[in-house]
Amino acid sequence: MSTIVRMRGLLASSIGVTCAAALTLPLTLPTAAHAAKPAAQESAVPGTTQSLPLTPLATPGDSTRSAAPQQQRQEQGLPRRDVRPFSLVGVVWDNPNAQLHGQVQVRTRTTGTSTWSTWQDVETHSDDAPDPDTAEHTSSTVRGATAPLWVGDSDGVEVRVKAEAPPAGSRAADPGAEPLPRGLRLELVDPGAEPAAGAEADSPRATISAETAAASAVNADLAPLGAAAIPALTKKETEDELISARGGDADATKARPYVGPRPRIITRKGWGADEKLRERQFGYTKTVKAAFVHHSASGNNYRCSQAPSVIRSIYRYHVKSSGWRDIGYNFLVDKCGNIYEGRAGGVTKPVMGAHTLGFNTNSTGIAVLGTFGSSNPPAAAVNAIARLTAWKLGLYGANPRGTTYLKSGGGNLYKKGKNVRLKVISGHRDGFATECPGRRLYKKLGTARSSSARLQGR
């Protein structure tokens, strides 16, 4: 009976509202095996963000003094300069509803060298975002933003932003409209040091902060408090837990649920989240009817050992630069197929994300670290999508090969209030007019759907 109650607490959600961290603790204490282990020692990985205002750049043959004001605003940037160390870049602006119609390029210098990169394009889309009219979207802290770009350890930067003609009929095409959004700033993110290796959960002096404890406690029935990873389960173990969660007797139930084996998931503690950055409360939606697959558009120039640093950088960029309450994605996957917990609130629960503008309600968002417009996604990453969705969607009875209906919260593809039929595993572009998750990754979603359904036993 205690298992039933525990799993009910695990899957319980605070429907359609945000709730305090204290209210999201499990309804029962963790199992004895878990409770016997104290939390792991917490290590500081603070990171930093440098925010530098962009200024008008002179066009060839002109100086900023002689150029007309409108001409000056066509191109802004930052001349080559030395800066404090950073590893990820992005550009933000004041109005989150304004679009940057143009080209953003950066080049960087590797730390401690005189070697500069070639010019690299930064994706200008800003459609990974909270839903319109939500408290997160309408917050005074929210800003428009490009996708972040991972550049590795750097200590020099140069950036240029050049306006292009906006689409006909858009507000930006109106006479007198600004060619570029106001308040352009370059954000340089240092992810901070890696979490201390060897911090064991059974350390007699182990301590963690209240914020880290809260983020870990919502997964306390899956792993010890402060654990760096949630262990994988077999298919039978996963089925038994789900049957118990639904009030059944796992030993007596002949009809097994369609759910894939729980994969290993690296927790926020495992990738070194600074829990003091995010809002303290967790936000939930009602259920999980669909999974939207994204690419982070942060580039493919990272090693799998660097993935935690990439995630910490994206987290800081989403919170400190874009003004969101937490990292936008519910889960992240690296090129080696490792799966990471994203937005805090519990990996089994219907956590409200900020990943698919207009369709964050009743969905989950999975971002593959990388850019997959012209590059093929690694097979390990596609397989990880299948394993994760087979389990997560199975908890809520969703068929990975099926379709479902979601109500649009408003976007550039579907107007607010429209009931949209979508595949249960969809690409970001299915709910919003965007290149995400990249042409090559989008083509692999059929494979992911078939594999996910097979893992569920369908």
mmCIF file of C-alpha atoms in Angstrom, residues 80-433:
data_model
loop_
_atom_site.group_PDB
_atom_site.id
_atom_site.type_symbol
_atom_site.label_atom_id
_atom_site.label_comp_id
_atom_site.label_asym_id
_atom_site.label_seq_id
_atom_site.Cartn_x
_atom_site.Cartn_y
_atom_site.Cartn_z
ATOM 1 C CA ARG A 80 36.942 43.215 -31.734
ATOM 2 C CA ARG A 81 37.809 43.437 -28.044
ATOM 3 C CA ASP A 82 39.190 41.595 -25.043
ATOM 4 C CA VAL A 83 36.656 40.348 -22.484
ATOM 5 C CA ARG A 84 36.515 38.122 -19.443
ATOM 6 C CA PRO A 85 36.395 34.374 -20.204
ATOM 7 C CA PHE A 86 33.127 32.992 -21.650
ATOM 8 C CA SER A 87 31.918 29.960 -23.601
ATOM 9 C CA LEU A 88 28.482 30.843 -25.016
ATOM 10 C CA VAL A 89 27.154 33.917 -26.816
ATOM 11 C CA GLY A 90 23.770 35.344 -27.770
ATOM 12 C CA VAL A 91 22.091 38.651 -28.539
ATOM 13 C CA VAL A 92 19.073 40.008 -26.646
ATOM 14 C CA TRP A 93 16.818 43.056 -27.017
ATOM 15 C CA ASP A 94 14.188 44.909 -25.014
ATOM 16 C CA ASN A 95 10.850 43.849 -26.534
ATOM 17 C CA PRO A 96 10.208 40.075 -26.381
ATOM 18 C CA ASN A 97 7.498 40.402 -29.046
ATOM 19 C CA ALA A 98 9.808 42.107 -31.560
ATOM 20 C CA GLN A 99 11.499 39.985 -34.220
ATOM 21 C CA LEU A 100 15.073 40.446 -35.329
ATOM 22 C CA HIS A 101 14.900 40.402 -39.127
ATOM 23 C CA GLY A 102 18.497 40.172 -40.162
ATOM 24 C CA GLN A 103 21.811 38.421 -39.718
ATOM 25 C CA VAL A 104 23.785 37.991 -36.504
ATOM 26 C CA GLN A 105 27.417 36.892 -36.751
ATOM 27 C CA VAL A 106 30.161 36.533 -34.160
ATOM 28 C CA ARG A 107 33.780 35.565 -34.103
ATOM 29 C CA THR A 108 35.714 34.712 -31.002
ATOM 30 C CA ARG A 109 39.262 34.220 -29.790
ATOM 31 C CA THR A 110 40.276 31.032 -28.000
ATOM 32 C CA THR A 111 41.350 31.713 -24.420
ATOM 33 C CA GLY A 112 45.052 32.378 -23.973
ATOM 34 C CA THR A 113 45.818 32.444 -27.713
ATOM 35 C CA SER A 114 45.843 34.878 -30.623
ATOM 36 C CA THR A 115 43.643 32.552 -32.700
ATOM 37 C CA TRP A 116 40.334 34.000 -33.899
ATOM 38 C CA SER A 117 37.518 31.933 -35.350
ATOM 39 C CA THR A 118 35.866 32.631 -38.672
ATOM 40 C CA TRP A 119 32.525 34.455 -38.616
ATOM 41 C CA GLN A 120 29.797 32.185 -37.224
ATOM 42 C CA ASP A 121 26.063 32.660 -37.750
ATOM 43 C CA VAL A 122 23.778 32.899 -34.737
ATOM 44 C CA GLU A 123 20.176 31.754 -35.286
ATOM 45 C CA THR A 124 17.907 34.765 -34.840
ATOM 46 C CA HIS A 125 14.686 32.890 -34.047
ATOM 47 C CA SER A 126 13.037 33.625 -30.702
ATOM 48 C CA ASP A 127 10.286 31.013 -30.784
ATOM 49 C CA ASP A 128 11.550 28.835 -27.908
ATOM 50 C CA ALA A 129 9.568 30.838 -25.416
ATOM 51 C CA PRO A 130 6.837 30.883 -22.767
ATOM 52 C CA ASP A 131 3.255 30.931 -24.051
ATOM 53 C CA PRO A 132 1.639 34.324 -24.695
ATOM 54 C CA ASP A 133 -0.448 35.772 -21.860
ATOM 55 C CA THR A 134 1.260 33.597 -19.240
ATOM 56 C CA ALA A 135 2.883 35.193 -16.232
ATOM 57 C CA GLU A 136 6.286 34.029 -17.443
ATOM 58 C CA HIS A 137 5.837 35.621 -20.877
ATOM 59 C CA THR A 138 4.440 38.913 -19.617
ATOM 60 C CA SER A 139 7.045 39.371 -16.884
ATOM 61 C CA SER A 140 8.921 42.676 -17.036
ATOM 62 C CA THR A 141 12.190 40.734 -17.072
ATOM 63 C CA VAL A 142 11.511 38.898 -20.361
ATOM 64 C CA ARG A 143 13.482 40.001 -23.427
ATOM 65 C CA GLY A 144 13.705 39.009 -27.061
ATOM 66 C CA ALA A 145 16.679 36.789 -27.795
ATOM 67 C CA THR A 146 18.546 34.884 -30.469
ATOM 68 C CA ALA A 147 19.420 31.244 -30.007
ATOM 69 C CA PRO A 148 22.584 30.830 -27.929
ATOM 70 C CA LEU A 149 25.793 29.675 -29.632
ATOM 71 C CA TRP A 150 28.409 27.546 -27.870
ATOM 72 C CA VAL A 151 31.920 28.725 -28.827
ATOM 73 C CA GLY A 152 34.070 27.086 -26.131
ATOM 74 C CA ASP A 153 36.609 28.790 -23.879
ATOM 75 C CA SER A 154 37.106 32.302 -25.262
ATOM 76 C CA ASP A 155 38.399 35.669 -24.108
ATOM 77 C CA GLY A 156 37.881 37.871 -27.178
ATOM 78 C CA VAL A 157 34.801 38.676 -29.253
ATOM 79 C CA GLU A 158 33.522 40.637 -32.227
ATOM 80 C CA VAL A 159 29.879 40.806 -33.342
ATOM 81 C CA ARG A 160 27.869 42.342 -36.168
ATOM 82 C CA VAL A 161 24.099 42.517 -36.580
ATOM 83 C CA LYS A 162 22.767 43.600 -39.969
ATOM 84 C CA ALA A 163 19.114 44.352 -40.675
ATOM 85 C CA GLU A 164 17.310 42.741 -43.581
ATOM 86 C CA ALA A 165 13.977 43.606 -45.158
ATOM 87 C CA PRO A 166 11.169 42.100 -43.018
ATOM 88 C CA PRO A 167 8.403 40.006 -44.607
ATOM 89 C CA ALA A 168 5.782 42.035 -46.460
ATOM 90 C CA GLY A 169 2.710 42.697 -44.336
ATOM 91 C CA SER A 170 4.499 42.384 -41.015
ATOM 92 C CA ARG A 171 4.522 45.208 -38.495
ATOM 93 C CA ALA A 172 8.258 45.521 -38.954
ATOM 94 C CA ALA A 173 7.633 46.372 -42.634
ATOM 95 C CA ASP A 174 5.515 49.413 -41.763
ATOM 96 C CA PRO A 175 6.985 52.786 -42.799
ATOM 97 C CA GLY A 176 8.984 54.283 -39.964
ATOM 98 C CA ALA A 177 9.514 50.940 -38.209
ATOM 99 C CA GLU A 178 12.913 50.402 -36.628
ATOM 100 C CA PRO A 179 15.131 48.175 -38.837
ATOM 101 C CA LEU A 180 16.508 46.434 -35.741
ATOM 102 C CA PRO A 181 14.928 45.898 -32.302
ATOM 103 C CA ARG A 182 15.850 48.426 -29.649
ATOM 104 C CA GLY A 183 18.240 47.682 -26.826
ATOM 105 C CA LEU A 184 20.481 45.155 -28.597
ATOM 106 C CA ARG A 185 23.027 43.636 -26.214
ATOM 107 C CA LEU A 186 25.635 40.932 -26.558
ATOM 108 C CA GLU A 187 25.461 38.288 -23.820
ATOM 109 C CA LEU A 188 28.647 36.390 -22.971
ATOM 110 C CA VAL A 189 28.058 33.433 -20.664
ATOM 111 C CA ASP A 190 30.630 31.621 -18.561
ATOM 112 C CA PRO A 191 29.084 28.341 -17.309
ATOM 113 C CA GLY A 192 31.311 28.166 -14.239
ATOM 114 C CA ALA A 193 33.380 25.239 -13.047
ATOM 115 C CA GLU A 194 32.253 21.633 -13.278
ATOM 116 C CA PRO A 195 30.638 20.112 -10.158
ATOM 117 C CA ALA A 196 33.249 18.608 -7.860
ATOM 118 C CA ALA A 197 34.000 15.036 -8.842
ATOM 119 C CA GLY A 198 33.765 12.355 -6.200
ATOM 120 C CA ALA A 199 31.104 14.047 -4.050
ATOM 121 C CA GLU A 200 29.545 10.868 -2.719
ATOM 122 C CA ALA A 201 25.964 10.616 -1.504
ATOM 123 C CA ASP A 202 27.033 8.751 1.618
ATOM 124 C CA SER A 203 29.463 11.450 2.771
ATOM 125 C CA PRO A 204 28.960 11.965 6.531
ATOM 126 C CA ARG A 205 29.317 15.737 6.134
ATOM 127 C CA ALA A 206 27.137 16.035 3.060
ATOM 128 C CA THR A 207 25.058 19.192 2.747
ATOM 129 C CA ILE A 208 23.047 20.842 -0.033
ATOM 130 C CA SER A 209 21.241 24.165 -0.242
ATOM 131 C CA ALA A 210 17.507 24.517 0.316
ATOM 132 C CA GLU A 211 17.002 25.306 -3.391
ATOM 133 C CA THR A 212 18.928 22.215 -4.489
ATOM 134 C CA ALA A 213 17.057 20.077 -1.959
ATOM 135 C CA ALA A 214 13.713 21.301 -3.308
ATOM 136 C CA ALA A 215 14.678 20.550 -6.919
ATOM 137 C CA SER A 216 15.876 17.087 -5.879
ATOM 138 C CA ALA A 217 12.990 16.269 -3.528
ATOM 139 C CA VAL A 218 10.447 16.116 -6.360
ATOM 140 C CA ASN A 219 12.438 13.145 -7.693
ATOM 141 C CA ALA A 220 13.028 11.583 -4.266
ATOM 142 C CA ASP A 221 11.109 8.395 -5.088
ATOM 143 C CA LEU A 222 13.376 7.830 -8.073
ATOM 144 C CA ALA A 223 16.812 8.512 -6.593
ATOM 145 C CA PRO A 224 18.453 9.596 -3.323
ATOM 146 C CA LEU A 225 18.183 13.246 -2.368
ATOM 147 C CA GLY A 226 21.011 15.090 -4.088
ATOM 148 C CA ALA A 227 21.763 12.253 -6.525
ATOM 149 C CA ALA A 228 23.629 13.102 -9.721
ATOM 150 C CA ALA A 229 21.511 10.684 -11.784
ATOM 151 C CA ILE A 230 18.229 8.795 -11.731
ATOM 152 C CA PRO A 231 19.029 5.139 -12.493
ATOM 153 C CA ALA A 232 17.486 3.208 -15.354
ATOM 154 C CA LEU A 233 14.852 0.540 -14.725
ATOM 155 C CA THR A 234 13.947 -2.559 -16.693
ATOM 156 C CA LYS A 235 10.686 -2.574 -18.593
ATOM 157 C CA LYS A 236 9.073 -4.844 -15.995
ATOM 158 C CA GLU A 237 10.205 -2.639 -13.113
ATOM 159 C CA THR A 238 8.817 0.409 -14.895
ATOM 160 C CA GLU A 239 5.520 -1.337 -15.624
ATOM 161 C CA ASP A 240 5.193 -2.473 -12.021
ATOM 162 C CA GLU A 241 5.717 1.056 -10.710
ATOM 163 C CA LEU A 242 3.167 2.485 -13.129
ATOM 164 C CA ILE A 243 0.562 -0.168 -12.238
ATOM 165 C CA SER A 244 1.061 0.657 -8.558
ATOM 166 C CA ALA A 245 0.783 4.371 -9.307
ATOM 167 C CA ARG A 246 -2.588 3.727 -10.957
ATOM 168 C CA GLY A 247 -3.809 1.843 -7.904
ATOM 169 C CA GLY A 248 -3.353 -1.687 -9.192
ATOM 170 C CA ASP A 249 -1.554 -4.768 -7.947
ATOM 171 C CA ALA A 250 1.554 -5.304 -10.076
ATOM 172 C CA ASP A 251 1.731 -9.006 -9.207
ATOM 173 C CA ALA A 252 -1.909 -9.706 -10.050
ATOM 174 C CA THR A 253 -2.309 -7.491 -13.137
ATOM 175 C CA LYS A 254 -2.122 -9.389 -16.425
ATOM 176 C CA ALA A 255 -2.677 -6.418 -18.734
ATOM 177 C CA ARG A 256 0.621 -4.573 -18.804
ATOM 178 C CA PRO A 257 0.734 -0.826 -19.541
ATOM 179 C CA TYR A 258 2.314 0.514 -22.704
ATOM 180 C CA VAL A 259 5.385 2.183 -21.265
ATOM 181 C CA GLY A 260 9.057 2.008 -22.117
ATOM 182 C CA PRO A 261 11.757 1.223 -19.560
ATOM 183 C CA ARG A 262 12.818 4.270 -17.581
ATOM 184 C CA PRO A 263 16.117 5.551 -19.000
ATOM 185 C CA ARG A 264 18.993 6.871 -16.934
ATOM 186 C CA ILE A 265 18.523 10.614 -16.460
ATOM 187 C CA ILE A 266 21.264 12.976 -15.282
ATOM 188 C CA THR A 267 19.668 15.293 -12.738
ATOM 189 C CA ARG A 268 19.999 19.036 -12.375
ATOM 190 C CA LYS A 269 22.403 18.302 -9.537
ATOM 191 C CA GLY A 270 24.376 16.100 -11.911
ATOM 192 C CA TRP A 271 24.882 18.804 -14.533
ATOM 193 C CA GLY A 272 25.560 21.446 -11.903
ATOM 194 C CA ALA A 273 22.485 23.695 -11.969
ATOM 195 C CA ASP A 274 22.784 26.783 -9.783
ATOM 196 C CA GLU A 275 19.325 26.472 -8.223
ATOM 197 C CA LYS A 276 19.448 30.040 -6.904
ATOM 198 C CA LEU A 277 19.109 31.372 -10.463
ATOM 199 C CA ARG A 278 15.607 30.040 -11.150
ATOM 200 C CA GLU A 279 12.305 31.027 -9.597
ATOM 201 C CA ARG A 280 11.670 29.085 -6.406
ATOM 202 C CA GLN A 281 8.189 27.904 -7.382
ATOM 203 C CA PHE A 282 7.542 25.094 -9.843
ATOM 204 C CA GLY A 283 4.932 25.417 -12.592
ATOM 205 C CA TYR A 284 2.733 22.566 -13.816
ATOM 206 C CA THR A 285 0.231 21.875 -16.553
ATOM 207 C CA LYS A 286 -2.490 19.182 -16.491
ATOM 208 C CA THR A 287 -0.970 16.262 -18.381
ATOM 209 C CA VAL A 288 1.489 15.308 -21.124
ATOM 210 C CA LYS A 289 -0.179 14.613 -24.466
ATOM 211 C CA ALA A 290 2.738 15.329 -26.793
ATOM 212 C CA ALA A 291 6.491 15.760 -26.961
ATOM 213 C CA PHE A 292 8.069 18.520 -29.065
ATOM 214 C CA VAL A 293 11.577 17.825 -30.304
ATOM 215 C CA HIS A 294 14.025 20.712 -30.720
ATOM 216 C CA HIS A 295 17.635 21.332 -31.512
ATOM 217 C CA SER A 296 19.327 23.834 -29.246
ATOM 218 C CA ALA A 297 20.852 25.578 -32.315
ATOM 219 C CA SER A 298 23.940 26.129 -30.163
ATOM 220 C CA GLY A 299 26.309 24.418 -32.612
ATOM 221 C CA ASN A 300 27.901 20.984 -32.745
ATOM 222 C CA ASN A 301 31.377 21.989 -31.598
ATOM 223 C CA TYR A 302 31.282 20.392 -28.169
ATOM 224 C CA ARG A 303 32.480 17.157 -26.607
ATOM 225 C CA CYS A 304 30.066 15.005 -24.637
ATOM 226 C CA SER A 305 32.130 15.700 -21.527
ATOM 227 C CA GLN A 306 31.307 19.389 -22.089
ATOM 228 C CA ALA A 307 27.541 18.828 -22.305
ATOM 229 C CA PRO A 308 26.919 19.798 -18.638
ATOM 230 C CA SER A 309 28.748 23.096 -19.293
ATOM 231 C CA VAL A 310 26.655 23.691 -22.419
ATOM 232 C CA ILE A 311 23.466 23.053 -20.434
ATOM 233 C CA ARG A 312 24.533 25.343 -17.590
ATOM 234 C CA SER A 313 25.232 28.041 -20.180
ATOM 235 C CA ILE A 314 21.825 27.638 -21.840
ATOM 236 C CA TYR A 315 20.189 27.659 -18.403
ATOM 237 C CA ARG A 316 21.916 30.901 -17.456
ATOM 238 C CA TYR A 317 21.115 32.421 -20.862
ATOM 239 C CA HIS A 318 17.431 31.532 -20.565
ATOM 240 C CA VAL A 319 17.153 32.902 -17.018
ATOM 241 C CA LYS A 320 19.588 35.824 -16.760
ATOM 242 C CA SER A 321 19.610 37.005 -20.381
ATOM 243 C CA SER A 322 16.133 36.080 -21.687
ATOM 244 C CA GLY A 323 14.407 36.647 -18.338
ATOM 245 C CA TRP A 324 12.628 33.271 -18.056
ATOM 246 C CA ARG A 325 11.856 31.521 -14.785
ATOM 247 C CA ASP A 326 14.092 28.499 -15.535
ATOM 248 C CA ILE A 327 15.662 26.694 -18.473
ATOM 249 C CA GLY A 328 12.989 26.357 -21.153
ATOM 250 C CA TYR A 329 13.329 22.670 -22.049
ATOM 251 C CA ASN A 330 11.971 19.806 -19.956
ATOM 252 C CA PHE A 331 14.758 17.474 -21.059
ATOM 253 C CA LEU A 332 17.995 17.725 -23.005
ATOM 254 C CA VAL A 333 19.953 15.098 -24.942
ATOM 255 C CA ASP A 334 23.620 15.255 -25.976
ATOM 256 C CA LYS A 335 25.302 13.786 -29.048
ATOM 257 C CA CYS A 336 26.299 10.653 -27.102
ATOM 258 C CA GLY A 337 22.695 9.909 -26.123
ATOM 259 C CA ASN A 338 22.903 11.034 -22.498
ATOM 260 C CA ILE A 339 19.571 12.355 -21.160
ATOM 261 C CA TYR A 340 19.418 15.330 -18.796
ATOM 262 C CA GLU A 341 16.686 16.726 -16.571
ATOM 263 C CA GLY A 342 15.709 20.208 -17.711
ATOM 264 C CA ARG A 343 13.212 22.543 -16.054
ATOM 265 C CA ALA A 344 12.806 21.799 -12.342
ATOM 266 C CA GLY A 345 9.643 20.227 -10.951
ATOM 267 C CA GLY A 346 10.078 16.464 -11.268
ATOM 268 C CA VAL A 347 10.877 14.304 -14.290
ATOM 269 C CA THR A 348 7.665 12.260 -14.013
ATOM 270 C CA LYS A 349 5.427 15.292 -13.593
ATOM 271 C CA PRO A 350 3.771 17.539 -16.206
ATOM 272 C CA VAL A 351 6.136 20.484 -15.748
ATOM 273 C CA MET A 352 5.170 23.562 -17.762
ATOM 274 C CA GLY A 353 8.100 24.414 -20.027
ATOM 275 C CA ALA A 354 9.011 27.322 -22.301
ATOM 276 C CA HIS A 355 10.000 25.517 -25.474
ATOM 277 C CA THR A 356 7.236 25.764 -28.097
ATOM 278 C CA LEU A 357 5.557 29.165 -28.194
ATOM 279 C CA GLY A 358 1.805 28.531 -28.104
ATOM 280 C CA PHE A 359 1.982 24.834 -27.202
ATOM 281 C CA ASN A 360 3.714 24.558 -23.836
ATOM 282 C CA THR A 361 0.478 23.467 -22.152
ATOM 283 C CA ASN A 362 0.029 19.685 -21.882
ATOM 284 C CA SER A 363 3.316 18.950 -23.628
ATOM 285 C CA THR A 364 6.961 18.268 -22.876
ATOM 286 C CA GLY A 365 9.964 19.712 -24.693
ATOM 287 C CA ILE A 366 13.119 17.754 -25.575
ATOM 288 C CA ALA A 367 16.153 19.597 -26.955
ATOM 289 C CA VAL A 368 19.040 17.825 -28.649
ATOM 290 C CA LEU A 369 22.228 19.791 -28.068
ATOM 291 C CA GLY A 370 23.460 20.868 -31.499
ATOM 292 C CA THR A 371 22.382 22.321 -34.820
ATOM 293 C CA PHE A 372 20.889 19.950 -37.378
ATOM 294 C CA GLY A 373 19.894 21.964 -40.424
ATOM 295 C CA SER A 374 22.712 20.587 -42.573
ATOM 296 C CA SER A 375 24.299 18.098 -40.145
ATOM 297 C CA ASN A 376 22.870 14.656 -39.415
ATOM 298 C CA PRO A 377 21.957 14.014 -35.774
ATOM 299 C CA PRO A 378 23.958 11.174 -34.187
ATOM 300 C CA ALA A 379 22.112 7.855 -34.006
ATOM 301 C CA ALA A 380 22.679 7.841 -30.240
ATOM 302 C CA ALA A 381 20.737 11.085 -29.886
ATOM 303 C CA VAL A 382 17.804 9.819 -31.975
ATOM 304 C CA ASN A 383 17.766 6.629 -29.927
ATOM 305 C CA ALA A 384 17.733 8.700 -26.722
ATOM 306 C CA ILE A 385 14.666 10.597 -27.971
ATOM 307 C CA ALA A 386 12.946 7.243 -28.534
ATOM 308 C CA ARG A 387 13.892 5.900 -25.090
ATOM 309 C CA LEU A 388 12.869 9.077 -23.291
ATOM 310 C CA THR A 389 9.523 9.471 -25.066
ATOM 311 C CA ALA A 390 8.660 5.771 -24.687
ATOM 312 C CA TRP A 391 8.896 6.242 -20.938
ATOM 313 C CA LYS A 392 7.618 9.792 -20.429
ATOM 314 C CA LEU A 393 4.670 9.533 -22.823
ATOM 315 C CA GLY A 394 3.906 6.042 -21.502
ATOM 316 C CA LEU A 395 3.384 7.466 -18.004
ATOM 317 C CA TYR A 396 0.443 9.405 -19.446
ATOM 318 C CA GLY A 397 -0.903 6.741 -21.807
ATOM 319 C CA ALA A 398 0.215 8.441 -25.030
ATOM 320 C CA ASN A 399 1.022 6.423 -28.163
ATOM 321 C CA PRO A 400 4.237 7.678 -29.832
ATOM 322 C CA ARG A 401 2.859 6.716 -33.253
ATOM 323 C CA GLY A 402 -0.452 8.468 -32.650
ATOM 324 C CA THR A 403 -1.898 11.958 -32.928
ATOM 325 C CA THR A 404 -3.486 14.228 -30.370
ATOM 326 C CA TYR A 405 -5.149 17.638 -30.098
ATOM 327 C CA LEU A 406 -3.587 20.630 -28.391
ATOM 328 C CA LYS A 407 -5.131 24.081 -28.047
ATOM 329 C CA SER A 408 -2.926 26.853 -29.381
ATOM 330 C CA GLY A 409 -1.944 29.598 -26.972
ATOM 331 C CA GLY A 410 -1.136 31.821 -29.936
ATOM 332 C CA GLY A 411 1.746 31.885 -32.390
ATOM 333 C CA ASN A 412 2.709 32.551 -35.999
ATOM 334 C CA LEU A 413 1.231 29.308 -37.311
ATOM 335 C CA TYR A 414 -2.026 28.863 -35.374
ATOM 336 C CA LYS A 415 -4.173 31.539 -33.807
ATOM 337 C CA LYS A 416 -4.962 31.467 -30.126
ATOM 338 C CA GLY A 417 -7.731 29.054 -29.148
ATOM 339 C CA LYS A 418 -7.509 26.826 -32.227
ATOM 340 C CA ASN A 419 -7.552 23.081 -31.545
ATOM 341 C CA VAL A 420 -4.673 21.666 -33.571
ATOM 342 C CA ARG A 421 -4.172 18.030 -34.470
ATOM 343 C CA LEU A 422 -0.507 17.136 -33.972
ATOM 344 C CA LYS A 423 1.598 14.015 -33.903
ATOM 345 C CA VAL A 424 2.306 12.826 -30.369
ATOM 346 C CA ILE A 425 6.010 13.186 -31.167
ATOM 347 C CA SER A 426 6.252 16.405 -33.133
ATOM 348 C CA GLY A 427 9.020 18.691 -34.246
ATOM 349 C CA HIS A 428 9.018 22.287 -33.072
ATOM 350 C CA ARG A 429 8.162 23.378 -36.632
ATOM 351 C CA ASP A 430 4.863 21.466 -36.422
ATOM 352 C CA GLY A 431 3.560 24.015 -33.916
ATOM 353 C CA PHE A 432 5.422 27.129 -35.006
ATOM 354 C CA ALA A 433 6.865 28.430 -38.280
#
